[in-house]
Every structure is written in structure tokens, then in C-alpha cells.
Amino acid sequence: MQEAMTALTGNSNPVWLKKELLKAVQERLKDEELKVAKNDWHSRRKPIGCGLTIHPGIGCPMQCSYCYIYDMGFSKRVTPYSLSGLQLVTALLFNKYFYPTRWGTYLAFGSVTEPFLPSVLPKTLEYLKAIREYLGNPCQVSTKMVINDESIDELARASNSKLSILVTVTTLSQYVDLERRAPHPFKRLELVGRLRSKGFKPFIFMRPLLPGLKVEEIDEIVEQAKASGAYGVVVGNLRLSSSIIRRLMSEGVDVVRYLKVDPDKLQSTFVNVRVNHFVQSLIKERALNKGLIFLKRACCANTVSQLLSGYNDVICPSLCFLNEDS
């Protein structure tokens, strides 16, 4: 089957390729499995800035104070996603917004779960393997979890070490309050070095960039990123709701003061707080001075990871780097 997939992906006609891949994978599913895949949300979801989101699980027990998934109705308990790897591939091929191959749609794992949670990691590995075998799309995960060397080896086999990995570090001083159920940030930083030693191209993910982050802490995070073996730093926006504001305020992050937002006016909606230009420029300066790559988008880290892995003809899907304000 792998040889057949390789032959298919050698054709440059995107419409023909997608149609033929779909025919090939449909033949391997039972009628009920095919029906479930066709009706799954992955078959209809539109891509967002970082790509089309892949859900290896639903829900997260970490309950970080700034996390938005609970306001979206997701649980504090995690459940591995029900689709098999082949069903996920089929669902994606039914999606009119999706295009396969490494020049196609970027795929971002997580969004509404932590992809390396012990109960979710097997599903993440299954999905990565299926995507590698049938589709070849660039994949990315963002994580706070710490996995052992055996799991890193499995990850390398599932993705040919081409997976873009963002290790989240938002704070070194307030993690006890804001991320109390997540692994210690220094353990996450230690993971970065082990990922790099296995051939991955890890980046530190400063998302969300918290309001009021002191210059000294920015310096420390960048210093630790360099020491850990990270290739660079990616910054990201803070997504706020009224309940997130109240949680952050209760943990000492004065969102109202720094961002001048009124939680009562948000009602049930979200607002994305863009990274402060001064803070972004400061992080960029510190990162570049340390010889690190600085990026403003998660998808850019996926592109850079492909380039660092030897794919010099990779195509960036968003071209956000052309916009100085992005």
C-alpha cells in the first residue's frame, strides 16, 4: 500500500491526486467506518492561522488559568478521539479545504487537548503515522507535557522526525499559579534538548504572551531557550473571555490594568489580544542576540522546521511574513 501511495503522490495534479487518494483509502474502510469519517468534523473544518487543527483527544485536565477550551464547552477530563488513523485520513480527504502532500495544508495537533497526555499520546502517534503514510502533510504539535525517550523514539518513527514541535513556556515565575497541573517549565526545557538530540527542530512557544511579563523574565526565558537547545522562539496571542480574565486576576495577573479590558462587556465572546509591539520587539532582539530564530506565528515554525529538515522547496501557506504588522 505504501508503494501505491508513493506513486499517487508523484502526480502533480492536485484535483486528481486528492480524488485518487480518497478512492484508495475508502476501499480499506467498512461502510460504517466510512460513514463516521465522512460525517466527522475533520471533514468540514476550515484551516486557521496555524493550519487545519487535528484533535487526537478532547478535553484537558491541566486547567491552565489562561486556557480557553473550557469556555468553549470542553471538559476538564480528557477522552482520546474516536477516529482511527485511516478514518482521520479519509475525513481530511473529504474536506474541501484540505490538500495533501508536503506542499499542502499544514496540520496542527492539539487545540482542544494536550497531544502528549499519556492517554492521548497513542492516538497522536497513530494519526501522525497515518498522515505520513498516506498524505505527507507538514504536522505540528504544541505541548507542555514531558515524554520519555522511548516515546520520543516512537514520535520520530511516526513522523520521520519531521514533526514541528513547540514546547510551551509562558512564565518561569508564575507557573505554580497559572499552570499548576502542568510539568515544571524546566522539565519542559529539558525535553527540548532530548527532542533535538533525536533529530527534531523544537521551538519554545511563548503563547499566550502574558500581560505584565517583566523584562528580566523575558531575558531568563530566552536564556533558557538557548541553553535548552531550542532552535528559536515563537510568540503568540492571548485569547480572553470574561472567565479567563477573572481567573488570571485571581492569580495575580492584572489583565484589566495592562490591557484595559472590561470582563463584563465580553459576555460570552472571546477577544484575541495581539502581542504588544514593544514586548514583541524586545523578545525578538533578545532572541536574535542569542543566535535564536524569532517567529511571530506557529505556522512559521512549521515552515522553518521543514526547511531545517532539508525541504528547501517548502511552501508557506499564509505568507504572513510579508506583512510588517503581522
Short mmCIF file of C-alpha atoms in Angstrom, two decimals:
data_model
loop_
_atom_site.label_atom_id
_atom_site.label_comp_id
_atom_site.label_asym_id
_atom_site.label_seq_id
_atom_site.Cartn_x
_atom_site.Cartn_y
_atom_site.Cartn_z
CA MET A 1 0.00 0.00 0.00
CA GLN A 2 2.88 2.36 0.79
CA GLU A 3 4.28 1.94 -2.74
CA ALA A 4 0.86 2.78 -4.19
CA MET A 5 0.64 5.92 -2.09
CA THR A 6 4.11 7.00 -3.19
CA ALA A 7 3.13 6.53 -6.82
CA LEU A 8 -0.04 8.56 -6.34
CA THR A 9 1.68 11.46 -4.64
CA GLY A 10 4.15 11.63 -7.53
CA ASN A 11 1.37 13.09 -9.69
CA SER A 12 1.31 16.89 -9.65
CA ASN A 13 -2.40 17.35 -10.44
CA PRO A 14 -3.93 18.27 -7.06
CA VAL A 15 -7.55 17.54 -8.00
CA TRP A 16 -6.71 14.14 -9.44
CA LEU A 17 -4.39 13.29 -6.56
CA LYS A 18 -6.94 14.03 -3.85
CA LYS A 19 -9.63 12.07 -5.68
CA GLU A 20 -7.40 9.03 -6.19
CA LEU A 21 -6.14 9.06 -2.61
CA LEU A 22 -9.72 9.17 -1.36
CA LYS A 23 -10.67 6.21 -3.55
CA ALA A 24 -7.70 4.24 -2.25
CA VAL A 25 -8.41 4.80 1.45
CA GLN A 26 -12.18 4.32 1.14
CA GLU A 27 -11.60 0.78 -0.08
CA ARG A 28 -9.91 -0.05 3.22
CA LEU A 29 -12.81 1.03 5.45
CA LYS A 30 -16.04 -0.74 6.29
CA ASP A 31 -19.27 1.05 5.36
CA GLU A 32 -19.97 2.23 8.91
CA GLU A 33 -16.36 3.38 9.42
CA LEU A 34 -16.57 5.34 6.18
CA LYS A 35 -19.86 6.95 7.20
CA VAL A 36 -18.40 8.08 10.53
CA ALA A 37 -15.30 9.53 8.84
CA LYS A 38 -17.37 11.38 6.24
CA ASN A 39 -19.56 12.96 8.93
CA ASP A 40 -16.72 13.85 11.30
CA TRP A 41 -15.88 17.48 11.94
CA HIS A 42 -12.39 16.98 10.44
CA SER A 43 -14.13 16.56 7.08
CA ARG A 44 -15.62 20.08 7.25
CA ARG A 45 -13.34 22.19 9.45
CA LYS A 46 -11.72 25.26 7.88
CA PRO A 47 -8.00 25.88 8.41
CA ILE A 48 -6.99 28.63 10.83
CA GLY A 49 -3.73 30.56 11.07
CA CYS A 50 -1.59 27.59 12.15
CA GLY A 51 -3.25 25.16 9.74
CA LEU A 52 -6.12 22.74 9.98
CA THR A 53 -6.45 21.58 13.59
CA ILE A 54 -6.26 17.86 14.34
CA HIS A 55 -7.85 16.56 17.53
CA PRO A 56 -6.22 13.39 18.88
CA GLY A 57 -8.28 13.95 22.02
CA ILE A 58 -10.99 16.13 23.51
CA GLY A 59 -10.63 17.98 26.82
CA CYS A 60 -7.66 18.56 29.12
CA PRO A 61 -7.11 18.04 32.86
CA MET A 62 -4.34 20.66 33.20
CA GLN A 63 -6.76 23.56 33.66
CA CYS A 64 -4.21 26.31 32.99
CA SER A 65 -5.66 29.64 34.08
CA TYR A 66 -5.43 31.21 30.62
CA CYS A 67 -6.87 28.24 28.70
CA TYR A 68 -9.91 28.93 26.53
CA ILE A 69 -11.21 25.41 25.86
CA TYR A 70 -13.38 25.28 28.97
CA ASP A 71 -15.25 28.38 27.81
CA MET A 72 -15.91 26.51 24.56
CA GLY A 73 -17.64 23.74 26.50
CA PHE A 74 -14.82 21.19 26.57
CA SER A 75 -14.28 19.05 29.64
CA LYS A 76 -11.57 19.01 32.30
CA ARG A 77 -11.43 15.29 31.62
CA VAL A 78 -9.68 14.03 28.52
CA THR A 79 -11.03 11.50 26.03
CA PRO A 80 -8.96 10.12 23.13
CA TYR A 81 -10.58 10.86 19.79
CA SER A 82 -12.73 8.10 18.33
CA LEU A 83 -11.49 8.03 14.72
CA SER A 84 -8.82 5.56 13.66
CA GLY A 85 -5.81 6.85 11.78
CA LEU A 86 -7.25 5.70 8.45
CA GLN A 87 -10.61 7.31 9.28
CA LEU A 88 -8.87 10.60 10.04
CA VAL A 89 -7.05 10.49 6.69
CA THR A 90 -10.37 9.78 4.96
CA ALA A 91 -12.12 12.63 6.78
CA LEU A 92 -9.39 15.03 5.70
CA LEU A 93 -9.66 13.92 2.08
CA PHE A 94 -13.40 14.64 2.20
CA ASN A 95 -12.61 18.17 3.45
CA LYS A 96 -12.89 20.68 0.59
CA TYR A 97 -10.37 22.98 2.32
CA PHE A 98 -7.69 20.27 2.60
CA TYR A 99 -4.93 19.42 0.15
CA PRO A 100 -2.48 16.52 0.72
CA THR A 101 1.32 16.23 0.34
CA ARG A 102 4.07 18.24 1.98
CA TRP A 103 3.13 21.21 -0.21
CA GLY A 104 -0.43 21.01 1.08
CA THR A 105 -2.37 22.04 4.17
CA TYR A 106 -0.47 22.42 7.43
CA LEU A 107 -1.86 20.23 10.23
CA ALA A 108 -1.75 21.42 13.85
CA PHE A 109 -2.26 18.88 16.64
CA GLY A 110 -3.92 19.90 19.89
CA SER A 111 -6.18 22.95 20.02
CA VAL A 112 -8.70 21.39 22.41
CA THR A 113 -6.41 18.90 24.17
CA GLU A 114 -2.79 18.21 25.13
CA PRO A 115 -1.49 15.80 22.43
CA PHE A 116 1.19 14.23 24.65
CA LEU A 117 -1.03 13.34 27.61
CA PRO A 118 -0.46 9.64 28.43
CA SER A 119 -3.99 8.67 27.36
CA VAL A 120 -3.82 10.76 24.16
CA LEU A 121 -0.24 10.10 23.00
CA PRO A 122 -1.08 6.71 21.38
CA LYS A 123 -3.77 8.39 19.28
CA THR A 124 -1.39 11.23 18.37
CA LEU A 125 1.17 8.66 17.22
CA GLU A 126 -1.47 6.74 15.26
CA TYR A 127 -2.59 9.90 13.47
CA LEU A 128 0.96 11.03 12.69
CA LYS A 129 1.81 7.63 11.24
CA ALA A 130 -1.33 7.58 9.07
CA ILE A 131 -0.67 11.12 7.81
CA ARG A 132 2.93 10.21 6.99
CA GLU A 133 1.92 7.03 5.14
CA TYR A 134 -1.00 8.41 3.14
CA LEU A 135 -0.78 12.21 2.95
CA GLY A 136 2.67 13.61 3.78
CA ASN A 137 1.43 16.95 5.10
CA PRO A 138 3.61 19.08 7.41
CA CYS A 139 2.49 18.48 11.01
CA GLN A 140 2.98 20.42 14.23
CA VAL A 141 2.22 19.90 17.91
CA SER A 142 2.35 22.34 20.79
CA THR A 143 2.83 20.80 24.21
CA LYS A 144 3.56 21.30 27.89
CA MET A 145 3.88 17.59 28.60
CA VAL A 146 7.18 15.83 29.20
CA ILE A 147 7.61 12.47 27.48
CA ASN A 148 10.33 9.85 27.92
CA ASP A 149 12.99 8.85 25.39
CA GLU A 150 11.05 5.77 24.31
CA SER A 151 8.07 7.96 23.39
CA ILE A 152 10.36 10.39 21.56
CA ASP A 153 11.69 7.46 19.52
CA GLU A 154 8.11 6.44 18.69
CA LEU A 155 7.38 10.02 17.69
CA ALA A 156 10.42 10.03 15.41
CA ARG A 157 9.32 6.81 13.72
CA ALA A 158 5.75 8.02 13.29
CA SER A 159 6.81 11.31 11.70
CA ASN A 160 10.26 10.58 10.25
CA SER A 161 11.48 13.23 12.73
CA LYS A 162 9.84 15.88 10.51
CA LEU A 163 7.28 16.89 13.14
CA SER A 164 7.41 20.56 14.18
CA ILE A 165 7.31 20.65 18.00
CA LEU A 166 6.52 23.77 20.01
CA VAL A 167 7.25 23.43 23.73
CA THR A 168 5.18 25.96 25.64
CA VAL A 169 6.88 28.15 28.24
CA THR A 170 4.83 31.20 29.21
CA THR A 171 6.36 32.02 32.58
CA LEU A 172 9.14 30.88 34.90
CA SER A 173 7.91 32.80 37.94
CA GLN A 174 4.13 32.25 37.98
CA TYR A 175 3.79 28.71 36.63
CA VAL A 176 2.73 27.40 40.06
CA ASP A 177 -0.32 29.66 39.96
CA LEU A 178 -1.11 29.62 36.25
CA GLU A 179 -0.06 26.10 35.21
CA ARG A 180 -0.18 24.20 38.47
CA ARG A 181 -1.13 20.86 36.89
CA ALA A 182 1.42 21.05 34.07
CA PRO A 183 5.01 19.78 34.29
CA HIS A 184 7.59 22.21 35.65
CA PRO A 185 8.82 24.56 32.88
CA PHE A 186 12.43 23.49 33.48
CA LYS A 187 11.41 19.88 32.80
CA ARG A 188 9.84 21.08 29.55
CA LEU A 189 13.08 22.85 28.68
CA GLU A 190 15.00 19.66 29.41
CA LEU A 191 12.67 17.88 26.96
CA VAL A 192 13.73 20.34 24.25
CA GLY A 193 17.32 19.09 24.41
CA ARG A 194 16.24 15.46 24.17
CA LEU A 195 13.99 16.24 21.21
CA ARG A 196 16.85 17.96 19.41
CA SER A 197 19.17 15.02 20.05
CA LYS A 198 16.65 12.79 18.25
CA GLY A 199 16.60 14.97 15.15
CA PHE A 200 13.63 17.22 15.85
CA LYS A 201 13.75 21.02 15.43
CA PRO A 202 11.99 22.23 18.61
CA PHE A 203 10.98 25.82 19.33
CA ILE A 204 9.95 27.49 22.58
CA PHE A 205 6.34 28.67 22.35
CA MET A 206 5.63 31.81 24.37
CA ARG A 207 1.87 31.58 23.97
CA PRO A 208 -0.04 33.16 25.40
CA LEU A 209 2.28 36.08 25.96
CA LEU A 210 1.05 37.21 29.35
CA PRO A 211 0.46 40.90 30.11
CA GLY A 212 2.89 42.39 32.61
CA LEU A 213 5.72 39.98 31.81
CA LYS A 214 8.86 41.63 33.17
CA VAL A 215 11.97 42.27 31.09
CA GLU A 216 14.01 40.14 33.49
CA GLU A 217 11.71 37.18 32.95
CA ILE A 218 11.81 37.60 29.18
CA ASP A 219 15.60 37.55 29.38
CA GLU A 220 15.51 34.40 31.50
CA ILE A 221 13.11 32.57 29.17
CA VAL A 222 15.24 33.44 26.13
CA GLU A 223 18.41 32.44 28.01
CA GLN A 224 16.88 29.10 28.96
CA ALA A 225 15.59 28.58 25.42
CA LYS A 226 19.13 28.93 24.11
CA ALA A 227 20.60 26.70 26.80
CA SER A 228 17.98 24.01 26.20
CA GLY A 229 18.88 23.59 22.54
CA ALA A 230 15.79 25.23 21.05
CA TYR A 231 16.12 26.49 17.51
CA GLY A 232 14.12 29.58 18.27
CA VAL A 233 11.20 31.31 19.97
CA VAL A 234 7.62 31.74 18.76
CA VAL A 235 5.32 34.30 20.39
CA GLY A 236 1.54 34.10 20.40
CA ASN A 237 -1.61 35.99 21.29
CA LEU A 238 -3.68 35.78 24.45
CA ARG A 239 -7.30 34.75 23.96
CA LEU A 240 -9.60 36.27 26.55
CA SER A 241 -13.10 35.68 27.84
CA SER A 242 -14.70 37.15 30.94
CA SER A 243 -13.99 33.96 32.92
CA ILE A 244 -10.35 33.82 31.76
CA ILE A 245 -9.91 37.43 32.88
CA ARG A 246 -11.30 36.60 36.31
CA ARG A 247 -9.10 33.52 36.63
CA LEU A 248 -5.98 35.47 35.68
CA MET A 249 -6.89 38.33 38.02
CA SER A 250 -7.34 35.86 40.89
CA GLU A 251 -3.81 34.54 40.23
CA GLY A 252 -2.22 37.99 40.24
CA VAL A 253 -2.16 38.80 36.52
CA ASP A 254 -3.79 42.24 36.36
CA VAL A 255 -5.32 41.91 32.91
CA VAL A 256 -7.68 44.85 33.42
CA ARG A 257 -4.81 47.19 34.27
CA TYR A 258 -2.45 46.14 31.50
CA LEU A 259 -4.97 45.60 28.71
CA LYS A 260 -7.77 47.91 29.82
CA VAL A 261 -10.49 45.34 29.21
CA ASP A 262 -13.85 45.10 30.94
CA PRO A 263 -14.77 41.45 31.60
CA ASP A 264 -18.46 42.33 31.94
CA LYS A 265 -18.56 43.62 28.36
CA LEU A 266 -17.14 40.43 26.87
CA GLN A 267 -20.24 38.43 27.82
CA SER A 268 -19.89 35.01 26.15
CA THR A 269 -17.48 36.08 23.41
CA PHE A 270 -13.70 35.84 23.02
CA VAL A 271 -11.27 38.59 22.18
CA ASN A 272 -7.76 37.94 20.87
CA VAL A 273 -5.19 40.26 22.42
CA ARG A 274 -2.38 40.80 19.93
CA VAL A 275 1.18 40.72 21.18
CA ASN A 276 2.32 44.15 22.34
CA HIS A 277 4.66 45.59 19.70
CA PHE A 278 7.23 46.77 22.25
CA VAL A 279 7.31 43.40 24.01
CA GLN A 280 7.49 41.57 20.69
CA SER A 281 10.41 43.74 19.56
CA LEU A 282 12.15 43.14 22.88
CA ILE A 283 11.81 39.36 22.63
CA LYS A 284 12.97 39.46 19.01
CA GLU A 285 16.06 41.48 19.94
CA ARG A 286 16.95 39.17 22.84
CA ALA A 287 16.39 36.04 20.75
CA LEU A 288 18.44 37.22 17.78
CA ASN A 289 21.26 38.30 20.09
CA LYS A 290 21.38 34.71 21.37
CA GLY A 291 21.51 33.30 17.86
CA LEU A 292 17.92 32.05 18.02
CA ILE A 293 15.27 32.26 15.32
CA PHE A 294 12.40 34.59 16.20
CA LEU A 295 8.93 33.95 14.76
CA LYS A 296 5.53 35.59 15.14
CA ARG A 297 3.40 32.65 14.00
CA ALA A 298 3.23 28.96 14.87
CA CYS A 299 2.87 28.09 11.18
CA CYS A 300 6.20 29.83 10.53
CA ALA A 301 7.88 27.37 12.91
CA ASN A 302 6.37 24.53 10.90
CA THR A 303 7.80 26.04 7.71
CA VAL A 304 11.22 26.57 9.29
CA SER A 305 11.23 23.01 10.66
CA GLN A 306 10.65 21.68 7.13
CA LEU A 307 13.46 23.87 5.80
CA LEU A 308 15.83 22.74 8.54
CA SER A 309 14.93 19.14 7.68
CA GLY A 310 16.16 19.64 4.12
CA TYR A 311 12.95 20.56 2.30
CA ASN A 312 14.18 23.67 0.51
CA ASP A 313 11.09 23.89 -1.71
CA VAL A 314 8.58 24.09 1.14
CA ILE A 315 5.66 26.45 0.55
CA CYS A 316 4.45 28.71 3.37
CA PRO A 317 0.63 28.77 3.25
CA SER A 318 -0.03 32.19 4.75
CA LEU A 319 2.85 34.50 3.71
CA CYS A 320 2.24 36.47 6.91
CA PHE A 321 5.92 37.42 6.96
CA LEU A 322 5.19 39.81 4.09
CA ASN A 323 3.06 41.94 6.42
CA GLU A 324 5.21 44.02 8.76
CA ASP A 325 2.27 44.38 11.17
CA SER A 326 1.57 40.65 11.37
#
